[in-house]
XYZ file of C-alpha atoms in Angstrom:
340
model
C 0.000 0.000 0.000
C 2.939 2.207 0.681
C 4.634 1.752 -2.371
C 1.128 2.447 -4.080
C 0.404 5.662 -2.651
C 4.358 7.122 -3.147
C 3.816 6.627 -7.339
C 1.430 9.762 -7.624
C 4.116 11.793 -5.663
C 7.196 10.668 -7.240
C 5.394 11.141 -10.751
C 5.042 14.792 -10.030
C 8.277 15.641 -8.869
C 9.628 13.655 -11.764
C 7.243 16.298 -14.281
C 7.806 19.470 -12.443
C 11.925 18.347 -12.811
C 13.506 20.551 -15.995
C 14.872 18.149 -18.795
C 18.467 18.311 -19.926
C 17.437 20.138 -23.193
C 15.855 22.326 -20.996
C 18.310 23.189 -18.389
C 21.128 23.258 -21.347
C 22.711 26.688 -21.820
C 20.869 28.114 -25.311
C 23.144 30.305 -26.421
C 25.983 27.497 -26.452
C 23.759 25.324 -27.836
C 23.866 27.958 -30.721
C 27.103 28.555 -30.908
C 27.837 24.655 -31.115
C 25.720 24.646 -34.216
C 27.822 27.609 -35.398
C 30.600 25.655 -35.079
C 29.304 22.702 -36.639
C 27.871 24.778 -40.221
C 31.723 26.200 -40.271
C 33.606 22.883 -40.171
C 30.898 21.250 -42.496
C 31.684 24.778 -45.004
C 35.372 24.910 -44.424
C 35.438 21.162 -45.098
C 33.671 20.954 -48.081
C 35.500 24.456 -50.120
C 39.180 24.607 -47.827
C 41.535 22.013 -49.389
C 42.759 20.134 -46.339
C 41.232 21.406 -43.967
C 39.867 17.922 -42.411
C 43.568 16.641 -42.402
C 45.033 15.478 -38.921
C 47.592 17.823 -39.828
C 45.591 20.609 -40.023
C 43.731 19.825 -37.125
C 46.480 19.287 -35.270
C 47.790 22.728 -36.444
C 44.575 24.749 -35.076
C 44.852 23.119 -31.572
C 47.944 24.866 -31.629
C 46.953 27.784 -33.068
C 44.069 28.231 -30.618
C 46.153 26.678 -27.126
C 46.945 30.266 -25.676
C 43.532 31.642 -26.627
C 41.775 28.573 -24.656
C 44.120 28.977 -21.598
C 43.605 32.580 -21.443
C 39.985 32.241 -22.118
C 38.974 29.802 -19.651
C 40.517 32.281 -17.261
C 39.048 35.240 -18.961
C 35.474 33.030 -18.210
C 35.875 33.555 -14.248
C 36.435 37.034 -14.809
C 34.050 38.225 -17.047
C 31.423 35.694 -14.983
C 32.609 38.164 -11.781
C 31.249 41.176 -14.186
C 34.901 42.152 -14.355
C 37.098 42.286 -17.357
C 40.680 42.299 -18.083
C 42.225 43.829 -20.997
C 45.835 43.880 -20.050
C 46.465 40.038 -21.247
C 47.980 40.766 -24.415
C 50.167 43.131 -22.833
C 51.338 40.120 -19.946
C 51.905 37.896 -22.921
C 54.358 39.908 -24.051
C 56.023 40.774 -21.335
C 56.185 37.303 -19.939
C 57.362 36.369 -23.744
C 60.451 38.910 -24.356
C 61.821 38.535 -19.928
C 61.811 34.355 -20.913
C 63.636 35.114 -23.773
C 66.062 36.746 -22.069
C 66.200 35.340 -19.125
C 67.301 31.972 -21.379
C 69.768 33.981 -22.875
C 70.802 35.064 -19.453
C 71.966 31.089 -19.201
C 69.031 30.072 -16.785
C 67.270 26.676 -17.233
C 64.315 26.120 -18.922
C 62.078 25.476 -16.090
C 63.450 28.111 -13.861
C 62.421 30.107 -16.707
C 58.906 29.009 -17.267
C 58.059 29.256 -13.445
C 59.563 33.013 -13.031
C 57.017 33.554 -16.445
C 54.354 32.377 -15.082
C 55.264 34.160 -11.504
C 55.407 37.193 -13.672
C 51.936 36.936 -14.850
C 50.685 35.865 -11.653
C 52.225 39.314 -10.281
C 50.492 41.238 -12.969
C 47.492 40.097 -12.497
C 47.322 40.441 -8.395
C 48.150 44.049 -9.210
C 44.946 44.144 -11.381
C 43.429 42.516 -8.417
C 44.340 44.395 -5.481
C 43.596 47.908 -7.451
C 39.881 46.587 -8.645
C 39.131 45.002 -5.886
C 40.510 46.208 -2.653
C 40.491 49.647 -4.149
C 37.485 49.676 -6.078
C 38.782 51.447 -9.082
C 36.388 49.466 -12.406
C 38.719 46.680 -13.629
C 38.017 48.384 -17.135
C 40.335 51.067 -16.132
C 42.801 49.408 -14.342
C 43.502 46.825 -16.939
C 43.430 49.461 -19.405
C 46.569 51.194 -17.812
C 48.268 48.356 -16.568
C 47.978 47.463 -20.575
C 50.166 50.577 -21.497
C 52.459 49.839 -18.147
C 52.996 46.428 -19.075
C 54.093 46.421 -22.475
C 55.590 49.570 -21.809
C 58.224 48.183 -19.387
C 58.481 45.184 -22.041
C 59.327 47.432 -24.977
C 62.042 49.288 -22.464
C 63.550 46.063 -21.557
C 63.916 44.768 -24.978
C 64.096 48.267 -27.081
C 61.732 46.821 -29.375
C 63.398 43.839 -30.829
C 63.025 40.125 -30.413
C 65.090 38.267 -28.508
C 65.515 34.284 -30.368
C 65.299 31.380 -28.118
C 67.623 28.148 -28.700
C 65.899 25.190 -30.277
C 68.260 23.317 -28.322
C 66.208 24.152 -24.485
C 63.326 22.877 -23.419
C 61.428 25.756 -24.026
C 62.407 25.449 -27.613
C 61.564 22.203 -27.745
C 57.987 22.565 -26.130
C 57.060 25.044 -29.341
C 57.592 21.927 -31.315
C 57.090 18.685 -29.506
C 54.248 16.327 -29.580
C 52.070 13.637 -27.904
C 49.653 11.282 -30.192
C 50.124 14.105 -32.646
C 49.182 17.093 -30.809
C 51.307 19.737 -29.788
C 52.109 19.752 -26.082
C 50.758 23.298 -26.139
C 47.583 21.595 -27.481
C 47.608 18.644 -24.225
C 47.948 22.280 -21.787
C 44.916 23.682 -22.859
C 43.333 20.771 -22.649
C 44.094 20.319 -19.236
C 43.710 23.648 -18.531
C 39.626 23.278 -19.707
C 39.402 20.399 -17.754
C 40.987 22.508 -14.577
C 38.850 25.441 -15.332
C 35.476 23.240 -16.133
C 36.266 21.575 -12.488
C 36.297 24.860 -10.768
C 33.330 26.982 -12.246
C 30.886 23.920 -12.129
C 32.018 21.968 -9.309
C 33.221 23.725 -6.543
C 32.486 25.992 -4.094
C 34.444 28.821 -5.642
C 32.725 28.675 -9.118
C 29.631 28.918 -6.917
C 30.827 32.248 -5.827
C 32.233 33.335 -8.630
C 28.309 33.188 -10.405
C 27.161 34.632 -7.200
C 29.221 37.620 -7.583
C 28.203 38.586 -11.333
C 24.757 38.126 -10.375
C 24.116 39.289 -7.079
C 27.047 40.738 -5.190
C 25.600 41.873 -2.251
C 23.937 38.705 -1.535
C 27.248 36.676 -1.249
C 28.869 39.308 0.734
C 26.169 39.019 3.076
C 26.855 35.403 3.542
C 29.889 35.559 4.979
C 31.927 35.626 1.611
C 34.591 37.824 1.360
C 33.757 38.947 -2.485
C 36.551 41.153 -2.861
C 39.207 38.138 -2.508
C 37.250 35.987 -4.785
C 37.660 39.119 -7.579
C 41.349 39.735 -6.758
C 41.795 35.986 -7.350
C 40.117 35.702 -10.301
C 42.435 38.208 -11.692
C 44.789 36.764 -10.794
C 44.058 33.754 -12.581
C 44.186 35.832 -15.900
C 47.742 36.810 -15.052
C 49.062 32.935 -14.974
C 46.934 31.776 -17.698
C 48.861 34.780 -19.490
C 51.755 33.894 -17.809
C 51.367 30.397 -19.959
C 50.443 31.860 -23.122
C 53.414 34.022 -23.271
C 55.692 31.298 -22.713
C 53.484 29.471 -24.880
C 53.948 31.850 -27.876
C 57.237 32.371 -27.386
C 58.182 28.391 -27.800
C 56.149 28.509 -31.064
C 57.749 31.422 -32.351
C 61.348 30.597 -31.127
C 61.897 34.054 -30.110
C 60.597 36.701 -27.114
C 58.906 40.079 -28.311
C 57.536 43.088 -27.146
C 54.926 42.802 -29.562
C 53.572 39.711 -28.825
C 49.821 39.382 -28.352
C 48.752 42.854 -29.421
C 44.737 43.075 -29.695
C 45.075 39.387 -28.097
C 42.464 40.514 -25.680
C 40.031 41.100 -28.238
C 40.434 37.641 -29.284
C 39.909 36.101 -25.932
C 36.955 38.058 -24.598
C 35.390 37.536 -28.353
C 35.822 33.741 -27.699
C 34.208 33.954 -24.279
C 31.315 35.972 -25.247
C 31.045 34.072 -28.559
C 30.549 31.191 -26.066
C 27.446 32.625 -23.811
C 29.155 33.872 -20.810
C 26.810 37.059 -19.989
C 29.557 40.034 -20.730
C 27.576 41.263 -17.676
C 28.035 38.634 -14.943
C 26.504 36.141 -13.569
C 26.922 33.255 -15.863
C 29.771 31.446 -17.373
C 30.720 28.308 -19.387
C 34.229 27.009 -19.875
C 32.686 24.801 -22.682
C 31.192 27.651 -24.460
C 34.525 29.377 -24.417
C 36.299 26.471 -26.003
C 33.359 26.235 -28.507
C 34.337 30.585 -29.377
C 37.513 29.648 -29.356
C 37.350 26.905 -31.628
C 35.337 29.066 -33.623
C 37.348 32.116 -34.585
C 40.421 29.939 -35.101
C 38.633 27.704 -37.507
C 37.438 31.273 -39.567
C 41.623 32.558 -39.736
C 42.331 28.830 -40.585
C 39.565 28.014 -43.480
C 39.939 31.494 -44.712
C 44.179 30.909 -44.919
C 43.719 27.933 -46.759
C 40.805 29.144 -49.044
C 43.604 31.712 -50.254
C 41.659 34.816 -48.812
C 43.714 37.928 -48.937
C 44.757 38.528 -45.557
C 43.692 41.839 -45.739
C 40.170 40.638 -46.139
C 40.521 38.075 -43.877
C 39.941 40.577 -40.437
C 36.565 42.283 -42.607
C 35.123 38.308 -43.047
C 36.005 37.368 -39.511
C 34.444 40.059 -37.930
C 31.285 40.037 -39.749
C 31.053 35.902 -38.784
C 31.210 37.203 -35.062
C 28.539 39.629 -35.354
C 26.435 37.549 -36.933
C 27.036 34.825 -34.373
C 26.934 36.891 -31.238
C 23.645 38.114 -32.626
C 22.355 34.562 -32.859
C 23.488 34.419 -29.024
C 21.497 37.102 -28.144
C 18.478 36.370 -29.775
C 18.781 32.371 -28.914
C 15.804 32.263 -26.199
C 13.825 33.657 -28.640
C 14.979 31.343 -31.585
C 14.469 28.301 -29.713
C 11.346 29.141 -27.944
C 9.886 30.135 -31.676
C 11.158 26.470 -32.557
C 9.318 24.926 -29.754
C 5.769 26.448 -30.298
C 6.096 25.802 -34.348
C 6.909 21.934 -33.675
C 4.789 21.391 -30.259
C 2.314 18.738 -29.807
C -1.448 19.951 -30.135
């Protein structure tokens, strides 16, 4: 009799429960199909394009926008934003450089990068948060300090790195065919997927785009959380400098100029709310993936790279427009096809 009268109740919680299509994020959704039309176009007019070669080639291409971007996800999900990346990346790229020169090991070398970045970005931190001067403007000055003390150190020119090191050798290595860059921002995803969407922190870190006060009152020190996340974009920069620099064989100044734009594209691209609140490490992969696969079908397709910026940039408008308008799209969808 017991088991009886518990159906009627565990039938209605089962209804009232969302589905998995209906809980999924839309706008990645969208951009996922996105994805999919490109690959299916780039496949069927790029000449190679589907090779393992080429594939392999645009995991590279794409590592230090992922690593940067999955970091970029926590910060823009905090309703913060960091433009002084590309400026890290460069600075982090020309000091390894010469710091290898300098006769220092590799590794020594890759942990003072990443340090570096990691310092960078805790200065972001402490001025946005614990001062409460709008990230915007911080980052936008640290940008110009940054690359500023990089082009001083240097003088402007690029400083080669020995194929010989380690770090030379990481440009250029590989594991089942992909880059080693390629197996970093992999784990890096799987780090960053970990902490927004399974832990504590990634709680917060929602909480605090959407409703700072709120987490504040509960005890949460929000202004650590934001330094932190910061932080975060300093060593993912940190890596992508050192990253660059192994795959370019030489340290510059002028690495990673407008890089920002790239990663905060890619993070948008992949429905993180530019405003807070919600973010999706997935999604940035997916805008990642996204506007390398435009630079790479368009390269091979023989577009003039002088075009090449006009084309890509329209594709992202049209796609963050699809974003924006994907609640609509799909709910439009649902009433055309739903049962009478």
């Amino acid at each position: 009799m017991t088991a009886v009268a518990e159906r009627p109740a565990q039938t209605a919680v089962s209804a009232t429960r969302p589905s998995a299509w209906e809980r999924a994020h839309k706008p990645t959704v969208v951009m996922f199909g996105v994805m999919a039309v490109l690959f299916v176009v780039f496949a069927g007019t790029a000449p190679g394009f589907i090779s393992f070669g080429n594939i392999s080639n645009l995991a590279t291409q794409i590592a230090p926008v992922v690593v940067v971007g999955v970091a970029m996800t926590f910060v823009i999900t905090t309703g913060q934003i960091d433009l002084s990346v590309g400026a890290t990346i460069a600075f982090v790229a020309a000091i390894s450089a010469e710091l290898l020169q300098s006769g220092l090991q590799s590794w020594v070398v890759i942990v003072i990068g990443i340090l570096a970045g990691c310092a960078w970005g805790l200065v972001n931190g402490w001025f946005a948060a614990f001062q409460g001067i709008p990230s915007f403007i911080v980052t936008l000055a640290t940008m110009s300090v940054i690359r500023g003390v990089a082009q001083l150190r240097t003088e402007g020119f690029s400083i080669p790195i020995e194929r010989e090191t380690i770090l030379g050798q990481f440009g250029r290595s590989t594991l089942l065919g992909f880059t080693y860059q390629a197996w970093v921002a992999l784990a890096v995803v799987l780090i960053g997927i970990v902490l927004l969407h399974h832990t504590k922190f990634g709680n917060y870190v929602n909480g605090i785009g959407a409703q700072e006060e709120s987490v504040r009152r509960a005890g949460i020190n929000t202004k650590y959380i934001k330094a932190a996340v910061l932080g975060m974009t300093g060593i993912a920069a940190g890596i992508a400098g050192i990253m660059i620099a192994a795959r370019l064989g030489s340290g510059s100044s002028n690495s990673g100029v407008g890089f920002e734009l790239t990663v905060i594209a890619a993070v948008v691209l992949g429905g993180t709310d530019l405003f807070g609140g919600r973010g999706t490490v997935i999604g940035t992969v997916i805008g990642a993936v996204i506007i390398g696969m435009i630079a790479n079908g368009l390269t091979l397709l023989g577009i003039s790279a002088f075009l090449t910026p006009i084309l890509t940039g329209c594709v992202i408008i049209l796609a963050i427009w699809l974003n924006l308008r994907s609640s609509d799209i799909f709910e439009a969808w649902r009433k055309r096809f739903r049962r009478p």
